[in-house]
Short mmCIF file of C-alpha atoms and ligand atoms in Angstrom, two decimals:
data_model
loop_
_atom_site.label_atom_id
_atom_site.label_comp_id
_atom_site.label_asym_id
_atom_site.label_seq_id
_atom_site.Cartn_x
_atom_site.Cartn_y
_atom_site.Cartn_z
CA MET A 1 0.00 0.00 0.00
CA THR A 2 1.34 3.48 -0.88
CA LYS A 3 2.42 5.32 2.25
CA THR A 4 1.03 8.74 3.11
CA VAL A 5 3.55 11.06 4.76
CA ALA A 6 2.14 14.04 6.64
CA ILE A 7 4.40 17.09 6.46
CA LEU A 8 3.64 19.74 9.02
CA GLY A 9 4.60 23.17 7.67
CA ALA A 10 5.08 24.41 4.09
CA GLY A 11 8.37 26.21 4.63
CA PRO A 12 11.53 25.45 2.59
CA VAL A 13 12.25 22.22 4.45
CA GLY A 14 8.68 20.90 4.55
CA LEU A 15 8.22 21.53 0.84
CA ALA A 16 11.56 19.86 0.06
CA ALA A 17 10.40 16.85 2.07
CA ALA A 18 7.27 16.69 -0.12
CA ALA A 19 9.39 16.65 -3.28
CA HIS A 20 11.44 13.75 -1.89
CA VAL A 21 8.26 11.89 -0.83
CA LEU A 22 6.89 12.10 -4.37
CA GLU A 23 10.20 10.99 -5.88
CA ARG A 24 10.00 7.92 -3.64
CA GLY A 25 6.51 7.08 -4.94
CA MET A 26 4.77 7.94 -1.66
CA VAL A 27 1.97 10.50 -1.08
CA PRO A 28 2.65 13.75 0.80
CA LEU A 29 -0.01 15.57 2.85
CA ILE A 30 1.29 19.10 3.51
CA LEU A 31 -0.49 20.97 6.32
CA GLU A 32 0.28 24.70 6.59
CA ARG A 33 -1.22 27.17 9.04
CA GLY A 34 -0.65 30.15 6.77
CA ASP A 35 -2.58 31.19 3.65
CA ALA A 36 0.42 30.54 1.44
CA VAL A 37 3.66 28.52 1.30
CA GLY A 38 6.70 30.11 2.94
CA HIS A 39 4.43 31.80 5.47
CA ALA A 40 7.28 32.32 7.96
CA VAL A 41 9.85 33.27 5.32
CA LYS A 42 7.43 35.97 4.13
CA ALA A 43 7.54 37.45 7.64
CA TRP A 44 11.28 38.04 7.11
CA GLY A 45 11.00 38.66 3.39
CA HIS A 46 12.95 41.93 3.72
CA VAL A 47 16.01 40.14 5.10
CA PRO A 48 18.95 39.46 2.74
CA MET A 49 19.93 35.81 3.11
CA PHE A 50 23.59 35.06 3.89
CA SER A 51 23.56 31.79 1.94
CA ASN A 52 23.42 31.78 -1.82
CA TRP A 53 21.00 29.93 -4.04
CA ARG A 54 23.43 27.00 -4.21
CA TYR A 55 22.78 26.33 -0.52
CA ASN A 56 19.11 27.42 -0.55
CA THR A 57 17.77 24.95 -3.08
CA ASP A 58 17.09 21.26 -2.68
CA ARG A 59 18.00 18.82 -5.46
CA ALA A 60 14.70 16.93 -5.54
CA VAL A 61 12.94 20.30 -5.70
CA THR A 62 15.06 21.60 -8.57
CA ARG A 63 14.53 18.33 -10.47
CA ARG A 64 10.78 18.80 -10.00
CA LEU A 65 10.72 22.49 -10.89
CA GLU A 66 12.92 22.10 -13.97
CA GLN A 67 10.24 19.81 -15.40
CA THR A 68 7.92 22.83 -15.29
CA GLY A 69 10.37 25.02 -17.22
CA TRP A 70 11.68 26.74 -14.09
CA ARG A 71 15.21 28.11 -14.50
CA ALA A 72 17.60 27.95 -11.54
CA PRO A 73 18.78 31.40 -10.38
CA ASP A 74 22.48 32.35 -10.26
CA PRO A 75 23.89 29.88 -7.68
CA GLU A 76 26.27 32.50 -6.29
CA ALA A 77 23.59 35.14 -5.70
CA CYS A 78 22.06 35.62 -2.25
CA PRO A 79 18.29 36.27 -2.37
CA THR A 80 16.18 38.08 0.16
CA GLY A 81 13.51 36.04 1.94
CA ALA A 82 10.93 37.53 -0.44
CA GLU A 83 12.99 36.51 -3.49
CA LEU A 84 13.31 32.99 -2.10
CA VAL A 85 9.51 32.84 -1.90
CA ALA A 86 8.83 34.39 -5.32
CA GLY A 87 11.60 32.55 -7.22
CA TYR A 88 11.46 29.13 -5.57
CA LEU A 89 8.84 28.44 -2.87
CA ASP A 90 5.84 29.82 -4.81
CA PRO A 91 6.56 27.84 -8.01
CA LEU A 92 7.15 24.81 -5.81
CA GLY A 93 3.88 25.40 -3.97
CA HIS A 94 2.07 25.50 -7.32
CA SER A 95 3.63 22.20 -8.38
CA LEU A 96 2.61 20.61 -5.06
CA ALA A 97 -0.91 22.07 -4.99
CA PRO A 98 -2.71 18.67 -5.12
CA TRP A 99 -1.09 17.68 -1.83
CA LEU A 100 -1.10 21.08 -0.07
CA ARG A 101 -3.64 22.14 2.55
CA LEU A 102 -3.34 25.81 3.50
CA ASP A 103 -4.99 27.48 6.51
CA ARG A 104 -4.62 24.23 8.50
CA ASN A 105 -3.05 24.98 11.87
CA VAL A 106 -1.81 21.71 13.40
CA VAL A 107 -2.89 21.56 17.02
CA ALA A 108 -2.14 17.94 17.91
CA VAL A 109 -0.55 14.76 16.56
CA SER A 110 -1.38 11.33 18.01
CA ARG A 111 -1.83 7.64 17.01
CA GLU A 112 -5.20 6.30 15.93
CA GLY A 113 -6.93 4.45 18.74
CA ILE A 114 -3.78 4.21 20.86
CA GLY A 115 -2.78 6.46 23.75
CA LYS A 116 0.78 7.53 24.49
CA ALA A 117 1.30 4.87 27.18
CA LYS A 118 0.19 1.88 25.11
CA ASP A 119 2.71 -0.26 23.18
CA ALA A 120 0.66 -2.93 21.41
CA GLY A 121 -0.03 -2.03 17.77
CA ARG A 122 1.74 1.31 18.04
CA ALA A 123 4.10 0.88 15.08
CA THR A 124 1.28 0.09 12.66
CA ALA A 125 -1.39 2.48 13.95
CA ARG A 126 -1.94 5.48 11.67
CA PHE A 127 -1.05 8.97 12.85
CA VAL A 128 -3.96 11.33 13.47
CA ILE A 129 -3.22 15.02 12.89
CA GLY A 130 -5.74 17.48 14.30
CA THR A 131 -5.92 20.85 12.55
CA GLU A 132 -7.93 24.03 12.94
CA GLY A 133 -8.65 26.71 10.39
CA ALA A 134 -11.35 28.90 8.85
CA ALA A 135 -13.05 25.72 7.65
CA GLY A 136 -13.20 24.45 11.24
CA GLU A 137 -11.54 21.42 12.83
CA GLU A 138 -10.29 18.53 10.72
CA ARG A 139 -8.56 15.20 11.33
CA HIS A 140 -6.02 13.88 8.88
CA PHE A 141 -4.44 10.41 8.73
CA ALA A 142 -0.93 9.38 7.73
CA ASP A 143 1.57 6.51 7.98
CA ALA A 144 4.49 8.78 8.91
CA VAL A 145 4.90 12.37 10.06
CA ILE A 146 7.64 14.94 9.48
CA ASP A 147 7.22 18.00 11.72
CA ALA A 148 8.81 20.94 9.87
CA THR A 149 6.88 23.72 11.57
CA GLY A 150 9.96 25.83 12.32
CA THR A 151 10.34 28.20 15.30
CA TRP A 152 9.66 31.66 13.81
CA PHE A 153 6.33 32.09 15.60
CA GLN A 154 7.87 31.36 19.04
CA PRO A 155 10.43 34.16 19.60
CA ASN A 156 12.24 34.02 22.94
CA PRO A 157 11.31 36.75 25.45
CA GLY A 158 13.73 39.33 26.82
CA GLY A 159 14.39 37.71 30.18
CA ALA A 160 16.05 34.39 30.95
CA GLY A 161 13.33 32.28 29.35
CA ARG A 162 10.48 34.45 30.65
CA PRO A 163 9.24 37.94 29.72
CA VAL A 164 10.61 40.53 32.15
CA PRO A 165 8.25 42.77 34.17
CA GLY A 166 6.79 45.39 31.84
CA GLU A 167 7.56 43.42 28.65
CA ALA A 168 4.30 41.63 27.86
CA ALA A 169 2.20 43.40 25.20
CA HIS A 170 4.41 46.52 25.41
CA PRO A 171 3.48 48.74 22.40
CA HIS A 172 7.13 49.67 21.75
CA VAL A 173 8.66 46.22 22.06
CA SER A 174 8.98 44.08 18.94
CA TYR A 175 10.53 40.66 18.28
CA GLY A 176 12.59 38.96 15.58
CA MET A 177 13.59 41.18 12.68
CA PRO A 178 11.23 44.12 12.05
CA ASP A 179 11.52 45.65 8.57
CA VAL A 180 13.10 48.86 9.89
CA THR A 181 14.01 50.31 6.47
CA GLY A 182 10.77 49.16 4.80
CA GLN A 183 7.20 48.75 6.08
CA ASP A 184 8.23 49.52 9.71
CA ARG A 185 10.38 52.52 8.81
CA ALA A 186 8.08 55.13 10.41
CA ARG A 187 8.29 53.30 13.72
CA PHE A 188 12.10 53.34 13.85
CA ALA A 189 13.44 56.21 11.71
CA GLY A 190 14.88 59.09 13.76
CA LYS A 191 14.32 57.19 17.01
CA ARG A 192 16.50 55.75 19.79
CA VAL A 193 16.30 52.02 19.25
CA ALA A 194 17.79 49.30 21.44
CA VAL A 195 18.31 45.80 20.11
CA LEU A 196 18.66 42.95 22.61
CA GLY A 197 20.43 39.84 21.31
CA GLY A 198 23.71 38.46 19.97
CA GLY A 199 22.83 36.50 16.83
CA HIS A 200 22.34 37.17 13.13
CA SER A 201 18.84 38.59 13.67
CA ALA A 202 20.07 41.23 16.16
CA ILE A 203 23.10 42.10 14.03
CA GLY A 204 21.08 42.28 10.81
CA THR A 205 18.58 44.64 12.45
CA MET A 206 21.30 46.96 13.79
CA ILE A 207 23.00 47.13 10.40
CA ALA A 208 19.63 48.11 8.89
CA LEU A 209 19.04 50.70 11.65
CA SER A 210 22.43 52.26 10.90
CA GLU A 211 21.11 53.09 7.43
CA LEU A 212 18.33 55.27 8.86
CA PRO A 213 19.38 58.94 9.16
CA GLY A 214 19.05 60.43 12.64
CA THR A 215 18.44 57.02 14.21
CA GLN A 216 20.46 55.95 17.26
CA ALA A 217 21.02 52.21 17.60
CA ILE A 218 22.06 50.68 20.91
CA TRP A 219 23.26 47.07 21.07
CA LEU A 220 22.24 45.35 24.31
CA CYS A 221 24.45 42.26 24.25
CA ARG A 222 24.30 39.71 27.06
CA ALA A 223 27.85 38.53 26.44
CA LYS A 224 30.69 40.56 27.96
CA ALA A 225 32.74 40.15 24.77
CA ILE A 226 31.27 40.43 21.25
CA THR A 227 33.97 38.34 19.50
CA ARG A 228 31.76 35.29 19.32
CA ALA A 229 28.77 37.25 17.97
CA LEU A 230 30.93 38.74 15.22
CA GLY A 231 31.67 35.30 13.77
CA GLY A 232 34.38 34.43 11.27
CA GLY A 233 34.40 37.56 9.16
CA ALA A 234 36.54 37.13 6.04
CA ALA A 235 37.32 33.51 6.99
CA ASP A 236 33.67 32.54 6.72
CA GLN A 237 33.02 30.44 3.60
CA LEU A 238 29.63 32.15 3.35
CA SER A 239 30.98 35.62 2.66
CA ALA A 240 27.61 37.31 3.29
CA ARG A 241 27.45 35.67 6.73
CA GLY A 242 31.03 36.77 7.46
CA ALA A 243 30.21 40.31 6.31
CA LEU A 244 27.48 40.59 8.96
CA GLY A 245 30.15 40.40 11.67
CA THR A 246 32.63 42.61 9.82
CA ASP A 247 30.01 45.33 9.26
CA MET A 248 28.88 45.12 12.88
CA LYS A 249 32.44 45.43 14.15
CA ARG A 250 32.92 48.57 12.03
CA LEU A 251 29.69 50.11 13.34
CA VAL A 252 30.74 49.50 16.96
CA THR A 253 34.31 50.68 16.37
CA ASN A 254 33.08 53.86 14.67
CA ARG A 255 30.48 54.32 17.44
CA ASP A 256 27.71 54.32 14.86
CA VAL A 257 26.15 51.74 17.18
CA ARG A 258 26.53 52.13 20.92
CA LEU A 259 27.48 48.86 22.63
CA GLU A 260 26.18 47.89 26.07
CA SER A 261 27.80 44.50 26.67
CA GLY A 262 27.09 42.17 29.60
CA PHE A 263 23.52 43.52 29.54
CA HIS A 264 20.98 41.19 31.15
CA LEU A 265 17.51 42.69 30.83
CA ALA A 266 15.70 42.72 34.19
CA ALA A 267 12.66 44.93 33.57
CA ILE A 268 11.07 47.46 31.24
CA GLU A 269 9.67 50.65 32.67
CA GLY A 270 7.47 53.27 31.04
CA VAL A 271 5.83 53.31 27.61
CA ALA A 272 7.13 56.21 25.48
CA PRO A 273 9.95 56.48 26.10
CA LEU A 274 10.60 53.13 27.70
CA ALA A 275 13.56 52.29 29.92
CA ALA A 276 15.36 48.95 29.63
CA LEU A 277 16.73 48.11 33.08
CA ALA A 278 19.65 45.71 33.43
CA GLU A 279 20.29 43.37 36.34
CA ASP A 280 23.42 45.41 37.13
CA GLY A 281 21.35 48.58 37.49
CA ARG A 282 22.04 50.14 34.09
CA ARG A 283 19.07 52.08 32.68
CA ILE A 284 18.81 52.63 28.93
CA GLU A 285 16.08 55.01 27.81
CA VAL A 286 14.84 54.45 24.25
CA ASP A 287 11.79 54.86 22.00
CA GLU A 288 11.77 51.28 20.70
CA LEU A 289 13.17 47.95 21.93
CA VAL A 290 13.71 45.03 19.54
CA ILE A 291 14.10 41.66 21.29
CA ALA A 292 16.08 39.31 19.03
CA THR A 293 17.18 36.59 21.44
CA GLY A 294 16.39 33.59 19.28
CA PHE A 295 13.46 31.26 18.90
CA ARG A 296 12.11 28.04 20.43
CA PRO A 297 10.05 25.09 19.18
CA ASP A 298 6.32 24.68 19.86
CA LEU A 299 6.27 21.23 21.49
CA SER A 300 2.63 21.45 22.65
CA ILE A 301 1.38 19.75 19.44
CA LEU A 302 3.54 16.67 20.17
CA GLN A 303 2.40 15.87 23.70
CA GLU A 304 0.66 12.65 22.61
CA LEU A 305 3.79 11.27 20.92
CA ARG A 306 6.87 9.55 22.31
CA VAL A 307 9.40 12.24 21.57
CA THR A 308 12.84 12.40 23.20
CA LEU A 309 14.53 15.79 23.37
CA ASP A 310 17.68 17.20 24.89
CA PRO A 311 16.65 18.82 28.20
CA ALA A 312 18.46 22.08 27.42
CA LEU A 313 18.18 22.57 23.68
CA GLU A 314 14.87 20.74 23.01
CA CYS A 315 16.44 19.07 19.98
CA PRO A 316 16.96 15.31 19.39
CA PRO A 317 19.63 14.11 21.89
CA ALA A 318 21.97 12.85 19.15
CA LEU A 319 21.99 16.32 17.62
CA ALA A 320 22.64 18.24 20.84
CA PRO A 321 26.43 17.68 21.05
CA LEU A 322 26.76 18.94 17.48
CA ILE A 323 24.84 22.19 17.90
CA ASP A 324 25.14 23.08 21.59
CA PRO A 325 25.97 26.82 21.69
CA ASN A 326 27.49 26.24 25.14
CA GLN A 327 30.07 24.10 23.40
CA HIS A 328 30.22 25.34 19.86
CA SER A 329 30.10 28.75 18.28
CA CYS A 330 31.38 27.69 14.93
CA GLY A 331 27.98 26.85 13.49
CA THR A 332 29.66 24.30 11.25
CA VAL A 333 27.50 21.32 12.05
CA ARG A 334 28.19 17.89 10.62
CA PRO A 335 25.42 16.80 8.22
CA HIS A 336 22.99 14.38 9.83
CA GLY A 337 19.81 12.56 8.96
CA ALA A 338 17.22 10.01 10.00
CA ALA A 339 19.47 8.33 12.56
CA GLU A 340 19.97 11.52 14.57
CA LEU A 341 16.44 12.85 14.02
CA SER A 342 14.39 9.78 14.92
CA HIS A 343 12.39 9.44 18.14
CA PRO A 344 10.99 6.51 20.15
CA GLU A 345 7.73 7.19 18.24
CA PRO A 346 8.15 5.02 15.12
CA GLY A 347 7.67 6.90 11.86
CA PHE A 348 7.91 10.36 13.45
CA TYR A 349 10.65 12.93 12.78
CA ILE A 350 11.30 16.62 13.47
CA ALA A 351 13.20 18.37 10.66
CA GLY A 352 14.26 21.84 9.63
CA MET A 353 14.67 24.85 11.89
CA LYS A 354 12.53 23.12 14.55
CA SER A 355 14.96 20.17 14.73
CA TYR A 356 17.56 22.51 16.26
CA GLY A 357 15.16 23.36 19.07
CA ARG A 358 16.53 26.44 20.85
CA ALA A 359 19.96 26.27 19.20
CA PRO A 360 20.86 28.85 16.54
CA THR A 361 22.96 28.31 13.39
CA PHE A 362 20.46 26.15 11.44
CA LEU A 363 21.06 26.25 7.69
CA MET A 364 18.49 25.44 5.01
CA ALA A 365 21.03 23.16 3.30
CA THR A 366 21.15 21.09 6.50
CA GLY A 367 17.38 20.79 6.42
CA HIS A 368 17.43 19.58 2.82
CA GLU A 369 19.89 16.85 3.76
CA GLN A 370 17.79 15.96 6.80
CA VAL A 371 14.63 15.37 4.77
CA ARG A 372 16.44 13.51 1.98
CA SER A 373 17.65 11.04 4.61
CA ILE A 374 14.36 10.91 6.58
CA VAL A 375 12.24 10.25 3.49
CA ALA A 376 14.67 7.51 2.41
CA ALA A 377 14.25 5.93 5.85
CA ILE A 378 10.43 6.15 5.66
CA ALA A 379 10.62 4.52 2.22
CA GLY A 380 12.73 1.73 3.74
CA ASP A 381 15.94 2.66 1.89
CA HIS A 382 18.22 2.61 4.92
CA VAL A 383 21.42 2.65 2.90
CA ALA A 384 20.46 5.99 1.35
CA ALA A 385 19.17 7.23 4.71
CA ALA A 386 22.57 6.57 6.32
CA ARG A 387 24.52 8.10 3.44
CA VAL A 388 25.59 11.73 3.87
CA GLU A 389 25.26 13.89 0.76
CA LEU A 390 26.20 17.34 1.97
CA VAL A 391 29.26 19.54 2.58
CA LEU A 392 28.47 22.67 4.54
CA PRO A 393 30.32 25.98 4.27
CA GLN A 394 32.60 26.56 7.26
CA THR A 395 32.13 29.67 9.37
CA GLY A 396 35.85 30.19 9.85
CA VAL A 397 35.70 30.22 13.65
CA CYS A 398 35.64 27.48 16.21
CA SER A 399 35.48 27.23 19.95
CA GLY A 400 35.19 23.61 21.11
CA PRO A 401 34.86 22.55 24.72
CA GLY A 402 37.27 24.61 26.87
CA ARG A 403 38.75 26.57 23.95
CA PRO A 404 38.40 30.36 23.36
CA VAL A 405 36.95 31.60 20.08
CA ALA A 406 39.77 31.52 17.55
CA LYS A 407 40.18 31.80 13.80
CA ALA A 408 39.85 28.19 12.51
CA ALA A 409 43.07 28.42 10.50
CA SER A 410 43.72 24.70 10.77
CA GLY A 411 41.62 23.44 13.67
CA CYS A 412 38.10 22.12 13.94
CA CYS A 413 36.20 22.69 17.16
CA GLY A 414 38.33 21.88 20.18
CA GLY A 415 41.63 20.74 18.75
CA PRO A 416 44.14 20.19 15.92
CA ALA A 417 43.08 19.53 12.33
CA GLN A 418 41.57 16.09 11.92
CA THR A 419 43.58 13.22 10.46
CA ARG A 420 41.07 10.37 10.67
CA ALA A 421 38.77 10.57 7.62
CA ASP A 422 36.09 8.61 9.47
CA ALA A 423 36.07 10.89 12.53
CA CYS A 424 32.63 12.24 13.29
CA CYS A 425 34.15 14.71 15.74
CA VAL A 426 37.41 15.53 17.45
CA LYS A 427 36.41 13.55 20.56
CA TYR A 428 35.93 10.52 18.28
CA GLU A 429 39.37 10.99 16.79
CA VAL A 430 41.07 11.25 20.16
CA ALA A 431 39.15 8.22 21.47
CA LYS A 432 39.93 6.15 18.36
CA ASN A 433 43.61 7.09 18.48
CA SER A 434 43.72 5.84 22.06
CA GLY A 435 42.20 2.51 21.05
CA GLU A 436 38.62 3.16 22.19
CA THR A 437 35.64 2.33 19.97
CA GLY A 438 34.41 5.90 19.54
CA CYS A 439 33.34 9.20 21.07
CA GLY A 440 29.91 7.93 22.08
CA CYS A 441 28.08 10.61 20.05
CA GLY A 442 26.36 7.59 18.49
CA THR A 443 26.41 8.91 14.96
CA ALA A 444 27.56 6.94 11.91
CA SER A 445 31.03 7.83 10.60
CA VAL A 446 31.10 10.32 7.76
CA GLU A 447 32.33 9.64 4.22
CA PRO A 448 36.06 10.40 3.92
CA ALA A 449 35.55 13.17 1.38
CA LYS A 450 33.34 15.05 3.83
CA ALA A 451 35.25 14.65 7.09
CA ALA A 452 36.25 18.33 6.93
CA ALA A 453 32.59 19.27 7.53
CA CYS A 454 32.51 17.50 10.88
CA CYS A 455 32.61 19.83 13.95
C1 FAD B 1 15.57 36.11 9.52
C2 FAD B 1 16.12 34.76 9.14
C3 FAD B 1 17.12 34.67 8.18
C4 FAD B 1 17.63 33.42 7.84
N1 FAD B 1 18.60 33.36 6.86
C5 FAD B 1 19.07 32.15 6.50
C6 FAD B 1 20.06 32.06 5.47
O1 FAD B 1 20.51 33.06 4.91
N2 FAD B 1 20.50 30.82 5.11
C7 FAD B 1 20.04 29.68 5.73
O2 FAD B 1 20.47 28.59 5.37
N3 FAD B 1 19.12 29.73 6.73
C8 FAD B 1 18.64 30.95 7.12
N4 FAD B 1 17.72 31.00 8.12
C9 FAD B 1 17.39 29.79 8.88
C10 FAD B 1 16.40 28.83 8.23
O3 FAD B 1 16.96 28.23 7.11
C11 FAD B 1 15.08 29.43 7.87
O4 FAD B 1 14.44 29.80 9.06
C12 FAD B 1 14.14 28.49 7.09
O5 FAD B 1 13.00 29.21 6.75
C13 FAD B 1 13.80 27.27 7.89
O6 FAD B 1 12.93 26.48 7.11
P1 FAD B 1 11.84 25.53 7.81
O7 FAD B 1 11.03 24.99 6.66
O8 FAD B 1 12.49 24.60 8.73
O9 FAD B 1 10.95 26.49 8.73
P2 FAD B 1 10.02 27.71 8.37
O10 FAD B 1 10.48 28.45 7.17
O11 FAD B 1 9.88 28.47 9.64
O12 FAD B 1 8.62 27.04 7.97
C14 FAD B 1 7.78 26.45 8.90
C15 FAD B 1 6.36 26.51 8.33
O13 FAD B 1 5.49 25.84 9.26
C16 FAD B 1 4.32 26.60 9.41
N5 FAD B 1 3.76 26.27 10.71
C17 FAD B 1 4.23 26.64 11.95
N6 FAD B 1 3.46 26.11 12.92
C18 FAD B 1 2.50 25.39 12.29
C19 FAD B 1 1.40 24.60 12.75
N7 FAD B 1 1.15 24.43 14.06
N8 FAD B 1 0.59 24.04 11.82
C20 FAD B 1 0.84 24.16 10.48
N9 FAD B 1 1.86 24.92 9.99
C21 FAD B 1 2.68 25.50 10.88
C22 FAD B 1 4.76 28.05 9.30
O14 FAD B 1 3.71 28.90 8.96
C23 FAD B 1 5.84 27.95 8.21
O15 FAD B 1 5.32 28.15 6.92
C24 FAD B 1 17.18 32.25 8.49
C25 FAD B 1 16.20 32.34 9.47
C26 FAD B 1 15.67 33.59 9.81
C27 FAD B 1 14.61 33.66 10.86
#
């Protein structure tokens, strides 16, 4: 019987999964809460991507689109989010229309006739996906589920995991990446604007603010030192990603952006202006505050499934050592697939931005590799599922366990350049060289040609 694979979310990774499902002769059921594909990407449509089309397109997708006469854009060019939607996701959405259900907000996933605690018959029971939308509640059935619902709609608050006093529903507090030079220009131009955060979203917003005449941008950075936030600069193999850090460093050095480092937001007082109060007593008075402290997954829809997640990052445990920002800043994450992304719930996977949980540094190219492998596993092709078919661009920096941030001239996170082609990480290499069986990260060894991508 032909398998039906439910794909939750019609973002770049969910849609790529659908293309792979069709190539494998299975039937996708794509459930999207928005009224169009790329609903989240549209929300950051004004943002220039730091990866070029080469890394933003999936091979099964381009095979599918080329059959419709679609021409691949210049692989070296970096699109904006809006260009990614117009030039790739929209045509893809059209070609997947028979299997796409828009305005279906997934509210719960479970197994048909079997509760979470029951074993018998679990592996063969269909999945039931509950959705809500303008057309009311619906139930959908599938043999496997790939949750690719991203994290965009769950921005982190300003405090340590919780909104600070005065933050909730504040009219002059915004999240993520407002379009400060476009549709939100009136709100920010000529104002004093503070940006809280240390990642690409915060940096991208401050660079945009610096283009607005008469606007004062203040960087509220939790870290005492900004080296890590600035990334690899010219050493970054994604030059646009490296340029984010280089531009930011110039703005801080030239005092075009005022830096308040070691700033832990404790409370927000007042409305217009508002005052951002730090735990150390600093008080920063501004007209607008942008909170860009990352995103988190919505796990509420998975409560009825047997899902195992890392207690800190809320990502699959096998992935955590590879992406843990406490350990790694390099963002060069070894490609991974079905093995790392599976859960005790048979036939269920989390892929895409959501698979990284609360960790930053997810790349679309990683998501494409994830779903290629996951769909192969669902189709029963375990050889293809275990194969790794991706080399990721290095960021040019690395800081492994116990090592300061340093230019990755020759090293890979936490040590000298690797010599063992089969090493999945430095710990593995050290363990193997001392006669042990491995590093215990539990992941399959990588293909020799791609060892350099391991981190
Ligand atoms: C501002 C920004 C810039 C980025 N730039 C880059 C870059 O340059 N290069 C790069 O490689 N990566 C970049 N990323 C990271 C990442 O690749 C993107 O976030 C990408 O869109 C992730 O794709 P996704 O399909 O996993 O998730 P999303 O694009 O977030 O798609 C998830 C989809 O699921 C839908 N959804 C959510 N909840 C539900 C629900 N309950 N029911 C049904 N549907 C739901 C959403 O509406 C959305 O359409 C960037 C991320 C951000 C936020």
